[in-house]
Every structure is written in structure tokens, then in C-alpha cells.
Coordinates of C-alpha atoms and ligand atoms in Angstrom, one line a residue:
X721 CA 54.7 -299.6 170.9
X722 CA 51.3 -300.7 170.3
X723 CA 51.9 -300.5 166.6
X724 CA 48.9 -298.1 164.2
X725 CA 46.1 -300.8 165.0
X726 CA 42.3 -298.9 164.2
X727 CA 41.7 -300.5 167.9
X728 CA 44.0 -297.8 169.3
X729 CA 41.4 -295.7 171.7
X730 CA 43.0 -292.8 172.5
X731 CA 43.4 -292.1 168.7
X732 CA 41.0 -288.7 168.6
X733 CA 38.0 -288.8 165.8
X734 CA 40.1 -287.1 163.4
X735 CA 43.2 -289.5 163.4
X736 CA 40.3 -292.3 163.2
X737 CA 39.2 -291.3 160.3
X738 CA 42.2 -290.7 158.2
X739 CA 45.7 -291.9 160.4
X740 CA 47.9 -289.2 160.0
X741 CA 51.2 -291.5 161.5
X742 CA 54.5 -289.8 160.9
X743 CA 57.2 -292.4 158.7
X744 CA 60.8 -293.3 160.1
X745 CA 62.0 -290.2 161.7
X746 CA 63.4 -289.0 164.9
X747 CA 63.8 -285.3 167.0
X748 CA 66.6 -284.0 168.1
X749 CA 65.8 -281.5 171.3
X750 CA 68.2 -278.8 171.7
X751 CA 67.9 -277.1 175.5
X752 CA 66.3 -280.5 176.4
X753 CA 67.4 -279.7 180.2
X754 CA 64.3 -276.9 180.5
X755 CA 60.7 -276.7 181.5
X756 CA 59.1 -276.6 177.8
X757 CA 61.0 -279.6 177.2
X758 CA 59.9 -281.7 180.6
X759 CA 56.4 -280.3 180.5
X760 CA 55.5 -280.3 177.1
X761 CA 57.7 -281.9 174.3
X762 CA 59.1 -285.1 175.8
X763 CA 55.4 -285.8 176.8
X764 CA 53.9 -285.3 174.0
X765 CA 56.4 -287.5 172.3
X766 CA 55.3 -290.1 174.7
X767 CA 51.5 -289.4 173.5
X768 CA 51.9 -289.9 170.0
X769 CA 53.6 -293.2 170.7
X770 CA 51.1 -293.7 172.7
X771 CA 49.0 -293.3 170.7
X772 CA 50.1 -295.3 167.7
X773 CA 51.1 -292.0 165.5
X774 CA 54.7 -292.4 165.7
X775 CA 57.1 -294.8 163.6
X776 CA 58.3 -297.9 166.0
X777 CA 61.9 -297.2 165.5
X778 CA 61.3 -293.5 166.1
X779 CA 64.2 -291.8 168.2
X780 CA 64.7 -289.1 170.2
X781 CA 68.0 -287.1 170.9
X782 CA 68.4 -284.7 173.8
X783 CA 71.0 -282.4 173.4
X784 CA 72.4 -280.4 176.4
X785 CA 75.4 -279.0 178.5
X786 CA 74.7 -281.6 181.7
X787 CA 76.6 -284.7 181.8
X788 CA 74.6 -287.5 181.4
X789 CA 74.6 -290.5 179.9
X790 CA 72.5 -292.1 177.6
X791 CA 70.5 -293.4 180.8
X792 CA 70.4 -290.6 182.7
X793 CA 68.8 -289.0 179.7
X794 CA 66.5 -291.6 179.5
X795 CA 65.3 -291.4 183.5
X796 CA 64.3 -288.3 182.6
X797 CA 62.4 -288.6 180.0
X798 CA 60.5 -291.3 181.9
X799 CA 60.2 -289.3 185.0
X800 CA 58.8 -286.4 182.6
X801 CA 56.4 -288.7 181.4
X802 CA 55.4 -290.1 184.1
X803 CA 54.6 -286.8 185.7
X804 CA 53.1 -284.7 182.6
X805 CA 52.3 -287.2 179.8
X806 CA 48.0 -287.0 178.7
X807 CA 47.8 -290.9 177.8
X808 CA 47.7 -293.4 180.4
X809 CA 51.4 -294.7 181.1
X810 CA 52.0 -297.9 179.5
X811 CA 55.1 -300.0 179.7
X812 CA 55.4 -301.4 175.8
X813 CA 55.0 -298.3 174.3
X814 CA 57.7 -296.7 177.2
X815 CA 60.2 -299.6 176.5
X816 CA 60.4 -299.1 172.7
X817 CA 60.3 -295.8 172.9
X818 CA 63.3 -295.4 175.1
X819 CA 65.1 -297.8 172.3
X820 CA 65.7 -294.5 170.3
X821 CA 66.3 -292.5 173.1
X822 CA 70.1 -290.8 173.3
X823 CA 71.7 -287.8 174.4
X824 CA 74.6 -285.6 173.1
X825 CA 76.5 -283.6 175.3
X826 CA 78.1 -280.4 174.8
X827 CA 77.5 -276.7 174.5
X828 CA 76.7 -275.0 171.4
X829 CA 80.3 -273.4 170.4
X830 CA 81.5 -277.0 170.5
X831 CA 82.5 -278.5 167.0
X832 CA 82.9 -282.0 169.1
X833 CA 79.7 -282.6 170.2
X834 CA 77.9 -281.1 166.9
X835 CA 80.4 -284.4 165.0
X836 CA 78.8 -286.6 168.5
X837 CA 75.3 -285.8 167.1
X838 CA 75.8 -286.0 164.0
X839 CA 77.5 -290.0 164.4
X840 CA 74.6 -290.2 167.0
X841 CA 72.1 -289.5 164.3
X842 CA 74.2 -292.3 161.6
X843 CA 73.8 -294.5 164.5
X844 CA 70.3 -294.3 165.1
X845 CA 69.6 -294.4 160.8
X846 CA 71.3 -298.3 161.4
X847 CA 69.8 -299.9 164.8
X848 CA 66.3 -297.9 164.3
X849 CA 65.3 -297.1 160.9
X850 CA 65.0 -293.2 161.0
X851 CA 65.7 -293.3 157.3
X852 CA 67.9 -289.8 158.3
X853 CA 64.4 -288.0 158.5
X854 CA 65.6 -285.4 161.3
X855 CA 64.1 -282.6 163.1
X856 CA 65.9 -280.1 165.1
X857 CA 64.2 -278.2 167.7
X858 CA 65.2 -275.6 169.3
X859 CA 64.1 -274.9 172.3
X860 CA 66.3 -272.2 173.4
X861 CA 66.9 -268.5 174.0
X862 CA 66.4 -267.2 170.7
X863 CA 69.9 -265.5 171.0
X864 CA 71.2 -269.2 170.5
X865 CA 69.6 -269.8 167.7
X866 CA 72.1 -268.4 165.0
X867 CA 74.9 -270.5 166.3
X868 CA 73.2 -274.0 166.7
X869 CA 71.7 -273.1 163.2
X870 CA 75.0 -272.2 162.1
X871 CA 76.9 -275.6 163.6
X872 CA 74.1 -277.6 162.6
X873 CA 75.2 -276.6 158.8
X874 CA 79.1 -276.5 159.2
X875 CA 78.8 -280.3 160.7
X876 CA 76.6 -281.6 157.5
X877 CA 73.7 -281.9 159.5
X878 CA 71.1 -279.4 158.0
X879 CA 70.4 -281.8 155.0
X880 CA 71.3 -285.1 153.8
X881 CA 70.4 -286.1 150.2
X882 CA 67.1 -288.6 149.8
X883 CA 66.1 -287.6 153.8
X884 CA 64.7 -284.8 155.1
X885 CA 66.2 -282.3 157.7
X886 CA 63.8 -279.9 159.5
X887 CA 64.2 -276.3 161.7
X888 CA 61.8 -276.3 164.6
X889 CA 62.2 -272.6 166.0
X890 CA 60.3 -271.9 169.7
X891 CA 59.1 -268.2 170.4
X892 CA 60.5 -265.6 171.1
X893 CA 61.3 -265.1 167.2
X894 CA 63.1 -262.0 167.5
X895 CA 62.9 -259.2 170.2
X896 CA 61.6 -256.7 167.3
X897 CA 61.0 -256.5 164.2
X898 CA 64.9 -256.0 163.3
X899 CA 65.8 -259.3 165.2
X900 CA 63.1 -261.2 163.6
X901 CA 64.1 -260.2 160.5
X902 CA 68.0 -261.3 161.0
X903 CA 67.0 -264.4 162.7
X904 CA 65.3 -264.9 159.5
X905 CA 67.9 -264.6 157.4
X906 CA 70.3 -266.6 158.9
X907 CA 67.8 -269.4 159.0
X908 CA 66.6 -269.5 155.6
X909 CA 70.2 -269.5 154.6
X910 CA 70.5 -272.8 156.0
X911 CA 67.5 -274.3 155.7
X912 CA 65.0 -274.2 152.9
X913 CA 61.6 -272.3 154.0
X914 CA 59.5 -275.5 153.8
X915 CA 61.6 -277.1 156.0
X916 CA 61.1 -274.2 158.7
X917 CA 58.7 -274.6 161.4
X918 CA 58.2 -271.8 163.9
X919 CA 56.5 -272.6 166.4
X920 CA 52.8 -270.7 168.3
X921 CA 51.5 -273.2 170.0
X922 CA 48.3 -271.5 170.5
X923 CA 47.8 -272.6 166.8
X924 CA 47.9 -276.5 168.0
X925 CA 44.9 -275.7 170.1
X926 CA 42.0 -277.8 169.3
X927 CA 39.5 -274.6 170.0
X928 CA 41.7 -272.3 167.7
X929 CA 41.6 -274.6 164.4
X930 CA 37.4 -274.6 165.3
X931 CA 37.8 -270.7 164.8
X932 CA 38.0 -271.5 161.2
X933 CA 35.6 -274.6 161.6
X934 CA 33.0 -271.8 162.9
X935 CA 33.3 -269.4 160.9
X936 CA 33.9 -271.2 157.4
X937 CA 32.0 -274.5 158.0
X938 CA 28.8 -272.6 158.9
X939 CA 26.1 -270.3 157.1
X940 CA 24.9 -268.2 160.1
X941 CA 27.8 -266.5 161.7
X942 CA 29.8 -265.3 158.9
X943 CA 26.6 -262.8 157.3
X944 CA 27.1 -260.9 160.5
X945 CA 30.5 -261.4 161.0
X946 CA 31.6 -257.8 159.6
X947 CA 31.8 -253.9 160.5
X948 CA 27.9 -254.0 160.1
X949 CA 26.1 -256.3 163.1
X950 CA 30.0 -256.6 164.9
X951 CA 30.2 -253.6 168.0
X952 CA 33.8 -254.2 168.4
X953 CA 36.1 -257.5 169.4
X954 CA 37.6 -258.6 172.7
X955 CA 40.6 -260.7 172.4
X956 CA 41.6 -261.8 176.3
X957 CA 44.6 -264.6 177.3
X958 CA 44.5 -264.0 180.8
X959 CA 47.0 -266.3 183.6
X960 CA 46.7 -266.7 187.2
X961 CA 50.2 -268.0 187.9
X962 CA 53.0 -265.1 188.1
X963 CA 56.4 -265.4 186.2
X964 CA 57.1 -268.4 188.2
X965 CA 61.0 -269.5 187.7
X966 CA 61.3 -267.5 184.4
X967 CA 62.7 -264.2 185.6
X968 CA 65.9 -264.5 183.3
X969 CA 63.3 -265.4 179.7
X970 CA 60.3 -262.8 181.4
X971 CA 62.4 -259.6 182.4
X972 CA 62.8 -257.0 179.4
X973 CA 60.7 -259.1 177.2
X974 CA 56.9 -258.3 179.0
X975 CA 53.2 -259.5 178.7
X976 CA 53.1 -258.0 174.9
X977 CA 56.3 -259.2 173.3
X978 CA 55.6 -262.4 175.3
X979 CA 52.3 -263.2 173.7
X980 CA 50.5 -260.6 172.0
X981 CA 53.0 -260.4 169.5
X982 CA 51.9 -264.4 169.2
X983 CA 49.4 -265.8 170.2
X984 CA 47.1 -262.8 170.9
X985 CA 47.5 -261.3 167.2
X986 CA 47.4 -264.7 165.1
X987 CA 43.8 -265.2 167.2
X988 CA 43.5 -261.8 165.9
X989 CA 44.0 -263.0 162.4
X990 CA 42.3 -266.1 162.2
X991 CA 38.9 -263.8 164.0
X992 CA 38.8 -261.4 161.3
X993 CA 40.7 -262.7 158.2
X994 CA 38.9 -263.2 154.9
X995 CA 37.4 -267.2 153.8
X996 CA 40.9 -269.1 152.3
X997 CA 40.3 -270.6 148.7
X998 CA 41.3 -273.8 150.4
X999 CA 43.1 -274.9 153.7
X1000 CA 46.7 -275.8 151.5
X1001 CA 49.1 -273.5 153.8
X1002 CA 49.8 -271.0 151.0
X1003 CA 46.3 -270.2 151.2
X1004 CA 45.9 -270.0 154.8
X1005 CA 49.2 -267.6 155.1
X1006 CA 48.0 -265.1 152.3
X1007 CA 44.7 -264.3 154.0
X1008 CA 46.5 -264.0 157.6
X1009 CA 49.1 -261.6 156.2
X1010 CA 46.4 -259.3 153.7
X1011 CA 44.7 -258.9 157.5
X1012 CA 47.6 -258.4 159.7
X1013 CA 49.0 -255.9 156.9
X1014 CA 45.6 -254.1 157.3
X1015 CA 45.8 -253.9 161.7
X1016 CA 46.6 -250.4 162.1
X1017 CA 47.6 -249.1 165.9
X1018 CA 46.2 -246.2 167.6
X1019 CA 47.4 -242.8 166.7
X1020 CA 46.8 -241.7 170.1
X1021 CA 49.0 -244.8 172.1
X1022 CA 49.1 -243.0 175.3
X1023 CA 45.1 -243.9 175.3
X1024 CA 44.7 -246.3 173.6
X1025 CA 47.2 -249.1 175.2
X1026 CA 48.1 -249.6 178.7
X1027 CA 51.0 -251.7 180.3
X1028 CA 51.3 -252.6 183.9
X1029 CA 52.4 -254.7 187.0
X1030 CA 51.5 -256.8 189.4
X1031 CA 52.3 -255.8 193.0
X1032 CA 51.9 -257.5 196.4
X1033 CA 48.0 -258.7 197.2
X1034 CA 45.9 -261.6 198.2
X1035 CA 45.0 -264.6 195.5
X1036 CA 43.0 -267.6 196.3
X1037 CA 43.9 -267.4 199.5
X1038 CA 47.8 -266.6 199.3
X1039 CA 49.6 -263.8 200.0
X1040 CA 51.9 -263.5 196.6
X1041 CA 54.8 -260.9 196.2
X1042 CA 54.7 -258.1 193.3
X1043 CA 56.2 -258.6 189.8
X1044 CA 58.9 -256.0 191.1
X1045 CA 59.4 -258.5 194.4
X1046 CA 60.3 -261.5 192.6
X1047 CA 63.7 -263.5 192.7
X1048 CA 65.6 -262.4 189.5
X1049 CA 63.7 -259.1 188.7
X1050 CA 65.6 -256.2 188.8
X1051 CA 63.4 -254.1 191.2
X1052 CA 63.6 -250.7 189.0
X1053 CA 62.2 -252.8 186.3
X1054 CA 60.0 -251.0 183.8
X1055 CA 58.6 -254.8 181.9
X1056 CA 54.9 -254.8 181.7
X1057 CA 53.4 -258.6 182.8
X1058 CA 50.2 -256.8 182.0
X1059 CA 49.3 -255.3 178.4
X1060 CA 45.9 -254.1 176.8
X1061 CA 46.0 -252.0 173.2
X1062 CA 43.0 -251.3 170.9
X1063 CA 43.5 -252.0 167.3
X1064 CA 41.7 -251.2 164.0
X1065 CA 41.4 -253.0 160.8
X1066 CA 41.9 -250.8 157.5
X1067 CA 39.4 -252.9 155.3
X1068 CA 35.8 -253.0 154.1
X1069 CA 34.9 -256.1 156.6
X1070 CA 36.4 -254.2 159.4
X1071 CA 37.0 -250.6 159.2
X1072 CA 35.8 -248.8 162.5
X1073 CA 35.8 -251.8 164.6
X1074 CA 38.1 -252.0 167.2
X1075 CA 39.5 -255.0 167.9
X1076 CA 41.1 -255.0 171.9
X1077 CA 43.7 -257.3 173.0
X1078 CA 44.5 -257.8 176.5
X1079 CA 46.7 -260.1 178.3
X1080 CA 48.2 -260.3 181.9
X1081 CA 49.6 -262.7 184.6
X1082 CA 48.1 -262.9 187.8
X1083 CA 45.0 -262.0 186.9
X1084 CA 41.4 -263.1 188.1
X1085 CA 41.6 -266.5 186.9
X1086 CA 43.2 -268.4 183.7
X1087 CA 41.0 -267.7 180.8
X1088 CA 41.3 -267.2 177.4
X1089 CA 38.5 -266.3 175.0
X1090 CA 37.5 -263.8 171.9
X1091 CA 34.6 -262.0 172.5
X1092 CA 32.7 -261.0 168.9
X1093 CA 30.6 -258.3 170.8
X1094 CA 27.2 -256.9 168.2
X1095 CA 25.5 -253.6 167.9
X1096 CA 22.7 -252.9 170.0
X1097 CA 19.1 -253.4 167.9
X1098 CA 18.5 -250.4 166.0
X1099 CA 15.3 -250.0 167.7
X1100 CA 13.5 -251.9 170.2
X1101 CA 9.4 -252.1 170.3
X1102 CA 9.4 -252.1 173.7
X1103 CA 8.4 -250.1 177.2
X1104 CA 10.9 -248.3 178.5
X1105 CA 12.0 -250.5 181.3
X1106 CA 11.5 -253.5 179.4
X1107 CA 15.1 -253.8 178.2
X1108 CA 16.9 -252.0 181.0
X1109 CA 18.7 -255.5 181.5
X1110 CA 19.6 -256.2 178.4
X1111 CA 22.8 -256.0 177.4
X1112 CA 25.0 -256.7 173.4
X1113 CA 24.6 -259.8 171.8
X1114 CA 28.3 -261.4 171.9
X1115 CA 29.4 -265.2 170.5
X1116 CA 32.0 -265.8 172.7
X1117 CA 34.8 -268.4 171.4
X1118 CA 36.3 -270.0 174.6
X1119 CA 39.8 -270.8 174.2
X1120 CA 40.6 -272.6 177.2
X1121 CA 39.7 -273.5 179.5
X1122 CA 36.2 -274.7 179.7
X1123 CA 36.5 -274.9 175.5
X1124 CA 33.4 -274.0 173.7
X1125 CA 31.5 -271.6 172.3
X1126 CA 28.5 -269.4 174.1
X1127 CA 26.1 -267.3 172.1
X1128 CA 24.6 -264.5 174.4
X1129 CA 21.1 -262.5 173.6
X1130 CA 17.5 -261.3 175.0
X1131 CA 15.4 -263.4 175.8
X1132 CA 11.8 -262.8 177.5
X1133 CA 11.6 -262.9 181.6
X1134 CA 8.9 -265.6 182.1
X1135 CA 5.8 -263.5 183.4
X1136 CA 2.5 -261.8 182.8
X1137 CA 5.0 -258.6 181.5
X1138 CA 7.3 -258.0 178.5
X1139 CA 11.0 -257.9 180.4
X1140 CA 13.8 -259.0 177.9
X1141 CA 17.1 -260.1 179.9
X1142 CA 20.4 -261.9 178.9
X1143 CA 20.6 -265.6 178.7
X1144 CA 23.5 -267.6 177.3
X1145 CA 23.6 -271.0 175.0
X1146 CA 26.6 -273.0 175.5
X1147 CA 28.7 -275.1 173.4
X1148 CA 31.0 -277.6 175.6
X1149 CA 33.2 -279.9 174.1
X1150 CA 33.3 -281.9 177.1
X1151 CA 29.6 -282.5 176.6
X1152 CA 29.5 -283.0 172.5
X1153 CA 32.7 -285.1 171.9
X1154 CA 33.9 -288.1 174.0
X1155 CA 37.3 -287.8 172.6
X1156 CA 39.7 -286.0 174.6
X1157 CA 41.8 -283.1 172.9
X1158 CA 45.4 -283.5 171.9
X1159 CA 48.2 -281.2 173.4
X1160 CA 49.0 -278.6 171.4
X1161 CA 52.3 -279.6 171.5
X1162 CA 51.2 -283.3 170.3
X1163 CA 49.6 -282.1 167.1
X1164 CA 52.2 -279.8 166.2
X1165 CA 55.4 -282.3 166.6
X1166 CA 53.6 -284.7 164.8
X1167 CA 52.6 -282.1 162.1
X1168 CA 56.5 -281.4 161.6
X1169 CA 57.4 -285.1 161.7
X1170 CA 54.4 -285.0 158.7
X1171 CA 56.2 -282.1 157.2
X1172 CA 52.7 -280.1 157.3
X1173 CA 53.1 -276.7 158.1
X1174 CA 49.7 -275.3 157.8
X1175 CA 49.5 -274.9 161.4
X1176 CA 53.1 -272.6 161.7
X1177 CA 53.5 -268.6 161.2
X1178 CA 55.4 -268.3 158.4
X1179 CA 58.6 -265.4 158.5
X1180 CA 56.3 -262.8 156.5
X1181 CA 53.8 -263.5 159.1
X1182 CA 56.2 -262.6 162.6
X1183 CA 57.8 -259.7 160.9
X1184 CA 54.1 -257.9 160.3
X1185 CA 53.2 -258.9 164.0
X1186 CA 56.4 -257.2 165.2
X1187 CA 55.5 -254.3 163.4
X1188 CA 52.4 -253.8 164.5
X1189 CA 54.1 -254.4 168.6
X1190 CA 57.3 -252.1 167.5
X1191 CA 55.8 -248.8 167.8
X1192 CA 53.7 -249.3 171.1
X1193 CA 57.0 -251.2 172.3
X1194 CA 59.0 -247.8 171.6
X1195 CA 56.2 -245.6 172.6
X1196 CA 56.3 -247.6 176.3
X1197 CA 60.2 -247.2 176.7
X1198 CA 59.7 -243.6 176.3
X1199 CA 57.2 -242.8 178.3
X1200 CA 57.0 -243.1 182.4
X1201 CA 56.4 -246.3 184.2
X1202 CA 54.3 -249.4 183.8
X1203 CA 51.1 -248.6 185.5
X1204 CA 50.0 -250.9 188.4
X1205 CA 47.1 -253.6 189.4
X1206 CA 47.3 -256.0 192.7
X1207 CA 48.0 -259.3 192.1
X1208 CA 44.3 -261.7 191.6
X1209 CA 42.3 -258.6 189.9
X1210 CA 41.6 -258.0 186.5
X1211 CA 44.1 -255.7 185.9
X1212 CA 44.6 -251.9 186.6
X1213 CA 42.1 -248.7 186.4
X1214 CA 43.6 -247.4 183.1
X1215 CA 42.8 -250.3 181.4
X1216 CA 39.4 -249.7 182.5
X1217 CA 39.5 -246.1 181.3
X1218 CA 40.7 -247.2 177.9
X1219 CA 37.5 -249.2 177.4
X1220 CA 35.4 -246.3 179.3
X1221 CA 36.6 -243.2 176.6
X1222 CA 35.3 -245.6 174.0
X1223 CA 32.3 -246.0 176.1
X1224 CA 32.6 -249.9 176.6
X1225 CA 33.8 -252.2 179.4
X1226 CA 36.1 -255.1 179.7
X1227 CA 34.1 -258.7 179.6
X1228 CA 34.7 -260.6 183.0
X1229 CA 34.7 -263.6 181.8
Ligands
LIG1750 C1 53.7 -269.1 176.5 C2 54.2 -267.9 177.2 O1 53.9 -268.9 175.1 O2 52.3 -269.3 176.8 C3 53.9 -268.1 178.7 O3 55.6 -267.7 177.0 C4 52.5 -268.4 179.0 O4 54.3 -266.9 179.4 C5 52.1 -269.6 178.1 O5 52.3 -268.8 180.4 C6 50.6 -269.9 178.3 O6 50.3 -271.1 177.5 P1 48.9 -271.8 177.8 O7 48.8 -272.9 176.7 O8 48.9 -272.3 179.2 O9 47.8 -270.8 177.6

């Protein structure tokens, strides 16, 4: 490992500033076998060795049904690495990090394997120095999660005097609000709510902590940043890739419960919620929840949301099959991969404005962004014709991918004559910073390795968000069928509609 050295490059501006390295501790991965784990968690491990944030005797336990050995384990970390890891691949910080490395085999009804980790874990405190600082992350169907929660206590392992033991809990949290609510339960009766870290990752995203950076380190934006200058919101995560091998996590659960319930409504929340006395997480939380307890859902749901899927067509040059075509989808399947639904806020900020959220796979292209769309000018001193091009003023955050932020409004046509038209002032990163961004996934294991949880929905927090999805969930099962768009557009005509009774279109961004 190359140790915490200031000489480090790929440490990013912030970690230059003040290193935020995590002390002796180690992860234990729980469904280490699948695709999060390959693509995203055992390389970002990698990373923050990498780059110099992690202890040198940190470990890292896979736990998992296949039988492997220690090695095996460890070829595939390496191989996962190798393929997905940010950081250049270098071979110091690879060989001490596969010092730590072990895996545990077993499934989770078996007592023998839960006593294996747990010795595993003893072991590790001796030849590495974890100092029994654990966390357990579970990256598993969330119907798993009451019995590895429940093993993890019966076997001694959810706490251990003078160490800390931490819950890393991956989305889906719940299937509804009632889930949520029981998965709760059994969670907190295990493990003490500061010690429970549920995981959005959208929240790791460089471009979604500058929401608050925006809007609170600034004077200009938040003066017009209310009911009075703001026309209405546009929340959009749009994918280009289909369900891919996830048929058996994707089918019954859809586009809304898959990430609107998430991702899309704590951008929600971060958009429109009021300034936080200060960033401590207590602080953060209470202002989320007073605005996600003031999101109120259409009366009318029939008009106001929309839920769809993606049949056979043409993208970028391949023919792909329809969501109803796919291997492992049940082809009278009613789950939406597409989802749109216009929201209001009950508050004196917002009230009136609607904020709409729209999210779909195989769409156009992969983009995610939040439109803050303003009110026309009041009046304009101009010949009619003058402004016929001239469309709303809009600060567009761009989430990914081309992160930044573009301001749009009039400006004069260069010319003898007074024609105003739209132009656009852009904010890359890529062009202001020289430092790359960290994965999500990188800043959020080392946040729970730091025990900082400012970046994690608390319960309160996904219990409102499943309220708000519950109704238009229910409303859906009852009525008809998922309407349809072909695969590569942006989506199908209703959604359009929705926006057109309002008398406003969809952004193509
Ligand atoms: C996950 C969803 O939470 O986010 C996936 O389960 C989705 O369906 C993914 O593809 C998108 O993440 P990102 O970071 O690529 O926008």
C-alpha cells in the first residue's frame, strides 16, 4: 500500500486538504458472488487503497454459497479490479491488499459458516490489525436481510465491546412502505441506528453533494429558488441499457420502486429542501424529511403519472427485444421499466409548483439531470416577433454524465434588429477541476469505514419515500396495463400528454 503520504496524486482536492483515512478496519461482503459486488464494491475497495485512504492491514471478507478457497476469492477480486477499478492498477497496493483478503463459505441458514466468519474475523484482529472494527454489507435480495441480520446477532457478531460493528443495507429497502417498515424493525433491534448505513448511491455522487454546494454556498440562485421566479421542476434519470441479466431483482419491482423511490425523490429533496443549520447529519435529515412529508401526489393519478414498457425497436444501430421479450420476464408481465408522475410540494417555498419525475430504461440516451425551469418575464418590451424564439429560463444541474451545471436565457441575435434567442452557459467539471471524481461507491465505503453517515437515508427518511410511491404503486395494480414506448425513444405518448394538460413539455436533454 503506498501508505497516506501528501504525495499520493490520485487523492481528490478534498482528501488533500483534510485526509479523511479510515483506522484499522475491515468489510465483510455478504452476496460477494454478484454484479454490484464485481463492478462496484471490490473496486472501489481497491481505489481507496489505492489511494492511500484505507488502513494497511485493512481486510476484506467475501461471504458466499460458491466453494472457493481463500485464493479463488482472491483471483477474483483481482480480476474485478483489474477490469472495473478507477485508479491505475498497481502491484504494492494489490499485494497488501490481498493480505486481508478471505472468504467464508456457506449459505445464510447455516449456524457453521456464521461461527467460520466470526473465527475469520478473530483471525484477521491478530495477523492484520482490524482492531474488530467490522462492517457488514449486504448486498443481497432484501428478503435475505432479516436472516443474515438475525445470524449475524445469534453468532456474537453484531457488536463486540471497545470495536465497532456496522449494518450496510443495499436498495431495495422494502417493497412498500409495510416492508420497509419491518425491515426496520428487525434491524434496529440488532444494531444501534448509528451504526446503520443504508445505502443510495446516487447520494455518493460528486454532482449531487454540489446540489447543496449551489444552492447554499451561493447568493444568486437561492432568491429565486422558490414558488415565485420557479415555473415548475424536471427531475429526469434516464438509461439506455435494458434490464440486462437482472430479470429475477427487475420483474415485479419496476422503474419507480427501482429508483424513484431512491434516487429520484432524495434529488427531489435535496432540490427543494429548506438551508440546514449546519451539515452535522441530524441537520441534513430533518430538513429532507419536513420536505418529503410536505410532497403531496396527484389526486387525479390516472393523469398525472404514467408507467410503461419498452417493446422491440431499433437503438444505436441494434435491433433490441421488448421488456416483455426478455429472458426471465414473464411475458404477461404488468412491471413498468418506464415511470413519470408529477408531484407538489405543500409549503410556502413550493406550493403550486410541480415538481415531475421521470425515469426509464432504454431510453434516448443515459442522462440524468434536474431541470429548475422559471416563469416566463412578466412582460417583455419588445416587437412582437422579437421573442418568438425565446423560450424559459432553466439552470439545469447535470447529474451524470457530462457533470455540470448550464444556465439557459435570452440573449440578443447579433444584427441591426432586436431578436432575443436562447443561449446556454455551461459549467463542466472536466474543464474547472483537474481532479477526477470518486465513485460513488468509493466515498460512501470509506464514509462507513469513517462511521459518517451524513451521506445515508435514514429509516424515517425510506418509509416517507414509500409513502409517497404506495398509493401510485396501488393505483397502477388496479388499473389496466403499462402503457408502451419502442425501445431508443424518450418514452411513450402519454407521458407526453401528462406534460401537454399542464401545458408544458418534457426537456430533451
Ligand atoms: C441502480 C438501479 O440503483 O441504479 C439500476 O437499481 C440502475 O436499475 C442504476 O441501472 C443506475 O446507476 P447509475 O449510477 O449508473 O446512474
Amino acid at each position: 500500500m503506498s501508505g497516506n503520504g501528501a504525495t499520493n496524486p490520485l487523492r481528490d482536492a478534498q482528501d488533500r486538504r483534510l485526509p479523511r483515512i479510515a483506522g484499522p478496519s475491515g468489510l465483510v461482503i455478504f452476496g460477494v458472488t454478484g454484479d454490484l459486488s464485481r463492478k462496484k464494491l471490490m473496486p472501489a475497495v481497491y481505489d481507496l487503497a489505492n489511494r492511500g485512504l484505507l488502513p494497511p492491514g485493512f481486510s476484506l471478507i467475501g461471504f458466499a454459497r460458491r466453494e472457493w478457497e481463500h485464493e479463488d476469492f482472491a483471483q477474483e477480486v483481482y480480476e474485478a479490479v483489474k477490469q472495473h477499478a478507477r485508479t491505475p492498477f498497481r502491484e504494492e497496493v494489490w499485494q497488501q491488499l490481498v493480505q486481508g483478503c478471505r472468504f467464508v463459505q456457506g449459505d445464510f441458514g447455516d449456524d457453521q459458516a456464521f461461527e467460520t466468519l466470526k473465527a475469520t474475523i478473530e483471525e484477521l484482529d491478530k495477523a492484520q490489525g482490524t482492531g474488530g472494527n467490522f462492517a457488514f454489507y449486504l448486498s443481497v435480495p432484501p428478503k435475505f436481510f432479516p436472516k443474515v441480520v438475525q445470524q449475524l446477532k445469534d453468532h456474537g457478531l453484531a457488536q463486540k465491546e471497545g470495536s465497532w460493528r456496522r449494518a450496510v443495507i443495499e436498495k431495495p429497502f422494502g417493497h412498500d412502505l409495510k416492508s420497509a417498515e419491518e425491515l426496520n424493525k428487525v434491524v434496529h433491534e440488532v444494531f444501534p441506528r448509528d451504526e446503520v448505513f443504508r445505502i443510495d448511491h446516487y447520494l455518493g455522487k460528486e454532482t449531487v453533494q454540489n446540489i447543496l454546494a449551489l444552492r447554499f454556498a451561493n447568493t444568486m440562485f437561492e432568491p429565486i429558488w422558490n414558488r415565485s421566479y420557479v415555473d415548475h421542476v424536471q427531475i429526469t434519470m434516464a438509461e439506455d441499457i435494458g434490464i440486462g441479466g437482472r430479470a429475477g431483482y427487475y420483474d415485479g419491482i419496476g422503474a419507480a420502486r427501482d429508483v424513484i423511490q431512491n434516487h429520484l425523490l432524495q434529488l427531489l429533496a435535496l432540490t427543494a429542501m429548506e438551508e440546514p443549520g449546519s451539515f452535522h447529519p441530524k441537520a441534513l435529515v430533518a430538513e429532507k424529511l419536513k420536505v418529503l412529508s410536505a410532497v403531496e401526489i396527484p389526486e387525479d393519478l390516472g393523469k398525472h403519472t404514467v408507467r410503461a414498457q419498452y417493446t422491440s425497436a431499433w437503438q444505436g444501430g441494434e435491433k433490441v427485444v421488448g421488456y416483455l421479450e426478455e429472458d426471465g420476464i414473464d411475458p404477461r408481465s404488468k412491471t413498468d421499466t418506464y415511470a413519470a408522475i408529477r408531484l407538489e410540494i405543500n409549503n410556502r417555498r413550493w406550493a403550486g409548483v410541480p415538481f415531475y419525475l421521470r425515469t426509464g430504461k432504454r431510453l434516448g440516451r443515459r442522462v440524468t439531470e434536474i431541470a429548475v425551469v422559471f416563469k416566463r418575464a412578466p412582460y417583455l418590451p419588445f416587437e412582437s416577433g422579437a421573442t418568438e424564439e425565446l423560450g424559459q429560463n432553466a439552470l439545469v444541474i447535470r447529474v451524470q454524465p457530462d457533470e455540470g451545471v448550464t444556465v439557459r436565457f435570452g440573449s440578443k441575435v447579433p444584427g441591426t434588429s432586436m431578436e432575443v434567442r436562447d443561449v446556454t452557459m455551461d459549467f463542466a467539471y472536466g474543464e474547472s477541476f483537474t481532479e477526477s471524481s470518486p465513485e460513488a461507491y468509493e466515498r460512501l465505503i470509506l464514509d462507513v469505514l469513517l462511521g459518517d453517515a451524513n451521506l445515508f437515508p435514514r429509516h424515517q427518511e425510506v418509509e416517507l419515500s414509500w409513502n409517497i410511491l404506495d398509493p401510485i404503486e396501488e393505483y397502477w395494480d388496479k388499473h389496466g396495463k403499462p402503457a408502451q414506448y419502442a425501445a431508443g425513444t424518450w418514452g411513450p405518448v402519454e407521458a407526453d400528454e401528462m406534460l401537454a394538460r399542464d401545458g408544458r413539455s418534457w426537456r430533451r436533454p
